[in-house]
Amino acid sequence: MAQPIRLHQVSPLKASCHQCSLSNLCLPLAIEENELDRLEDIVQQGRIFNRGEHIFDQSTPFRSCFAVKSGAIKTSIISENGEEQVTGFFMPGELVGLDSMGSKHYACTARALERTSVCEFPVDKLEELTGKLPDLQHHMYHLMSQEIQGSHQLAMLLSKNTAEERIAALLLSLSSRFQRRRMSATNFSLPMARNDIANFLGLAVETVSRVFTRFQNQGIISARGREVELLDVEALQTVTREFSRQNS
Amino acid sequence: MAQPIRLHQVSPLKASCHQCSLSNLCLPLAIEENELDRLEDIVQQGRIFNRGEHIFDQSTPFRSCFAVKSGAIKTSIISENGEEQVTGFFMPGELVGLDSMGSKHYACTARALERTSVCEFPVDKLEELTGKLPDLQHHMYHLMSQEIQGSHQLAMLLSKNTAEERIAALLLSLSSRFQRRRMSATNFSLPMARNDIANFLGLAVETVSRVFTRFQNQGIISARGREVELLDVEALQTVTREFSRQNS
DNA sequence: GTACGGTTTTGACATGAATCAATAATGGAT
DNA sequence: ATCCATTATTGATTCATGTCAAAACCGTAC
């Protein structure tokens, strides 16, 4: 049997955070060069998912967090009745699964929006490691608190802002996340469908569509399908603050 | 001078989680009896705030998390323009400040809704301790992920549910939280004003008021001011699922 | 190339909740 | 006990966005 050989073939799956171009966005940014090996020891790298495939499913046993290497992921929760709520979009360098930390089961479903590769962090190992590396623990707390804050911001957006404001905010958020990866901040392709945007922002698809065309007519953006160009970032920023000014 | 004596008078401020009636709801539930001393060592107990007083303020340096001993706290974020979004209500046994963990500054403002006493956990000490007690670390992760999940649920409520559904959900949430403390699940007094409810649920005060009276006319609840009695819990649960049935 | 399922866009209409406005109730402070 | 400020209720009207319906567009498979 070729078992031993197969086992050897697994070894290239070991991650090399050292060489990863995302190391300054991802978990490695939290720790010293000399501790990076210990993170590499627990990471499994290289899993690839096609568009639509599930990375994990709500209510199945929680095993791992995943860092996006390339592509994009959406997470959503399904309520008893089957109603879906998209809870987030995750781009390269971002960590998926934090909402399940310390739980027995995944709190949401994660699905690839396009061909996506991820690094996997088994939680048992991760918790063990954060117990030993205070900086890493601190960073985990930071990431989780960021997610809480983001979620609160979303709640605020949903409860207080108009359709235009919500969409402007999303476009700007995506823009800055592309920029972090040294990609164009004004010219990118949306990883998600209008439907996902609508669901995430608590709007009807039709409304999203209408706002896109309205923005286009105003010369603020140019969009053909998922290809978007932000023509007037200032104007978008103004839209998100529009609300503010009227109430002050 | 009586300085030394005063110093001695500080010592009773040391917490005694051992005797605290909330120990099965609060952080102590995560750890063994024999480790409880270590938690007690870092806790400062006994600070009391009157209605309306700030426990901490957004953007000031993050120093501590707080466990509610008695009373109630509301947290809110203020956006650039001064618009407020209530992000949560915290009852005895619950931990406030998790959304700031790992950050330099508080992410929100916390304010006492009534006369409230809290236990204070300085974060530097807390992080140190969670590094040493894996169970406590695990529990912190759990609490933080719970807060993320709760916030996602809120987002879902805000984006997909009607005013009646949102209010029913809030009443049921409060009910179960009173019940956990072995208080009446059907007869309690709301710690917050209609205004706070409205803000939290993304509604106008008038709408909240109207829904309360509608529920009352339907015999589902009985309310006079902040005193509420849930007359028909089943009906309330039905309201929260009403939405579901129509869409399935 | 063509045909098909799934998106996306556009239009017409309905509606839940916001807003505006006024009154009533409540609870501290004196 | 009384007064004032705050909070809560109720009513009339408006408006943003949802819903329904249909057409246009797109990518993919045959």
GROMACS .gro file of C-alpha atoms (C1' of nucleotides) in nm, chain A residues 162-163 202-204 206-207 210, chain D residues 16-21 26 28:
model
   16
  162THR     CA    1  -3.229   5.494   0.391
  163ALA     CA    2  -3.171   5.253   0.106
  202GLY     CA    3  -3.247   4.455   0.463
  203LEU     CA    4  -3.384   4.575   0.128
  204ALA     CA    5  -3.576   4.429  -0.163
  206GLU     CA    6  -3.571   4.583  -0.672
  207THR     CA    7  -3.474   4.864  -0.439
  210ARG     CA    8  -3.315   5.112  -0.845
  542DA     C1'    9  -4.009   5.535   0.140
  543DT     C1'   10  -3.987   5.098   0.033
  544DG     C1'   11  -4.216   4.653  -0.035
  545DT     C1'   12  -4.490   4.377  -0.348
  546DC     C1'   13  -4.657   4.221  -0.781
  547DA     C1'   14  -4.582   4.181  -1.270
  552DC     C1'   15  -2.667   3.722  -1.895
  554DT     C1'   16  -2.385   2.841  -1.961
   0.00000   0.00000   0.00000
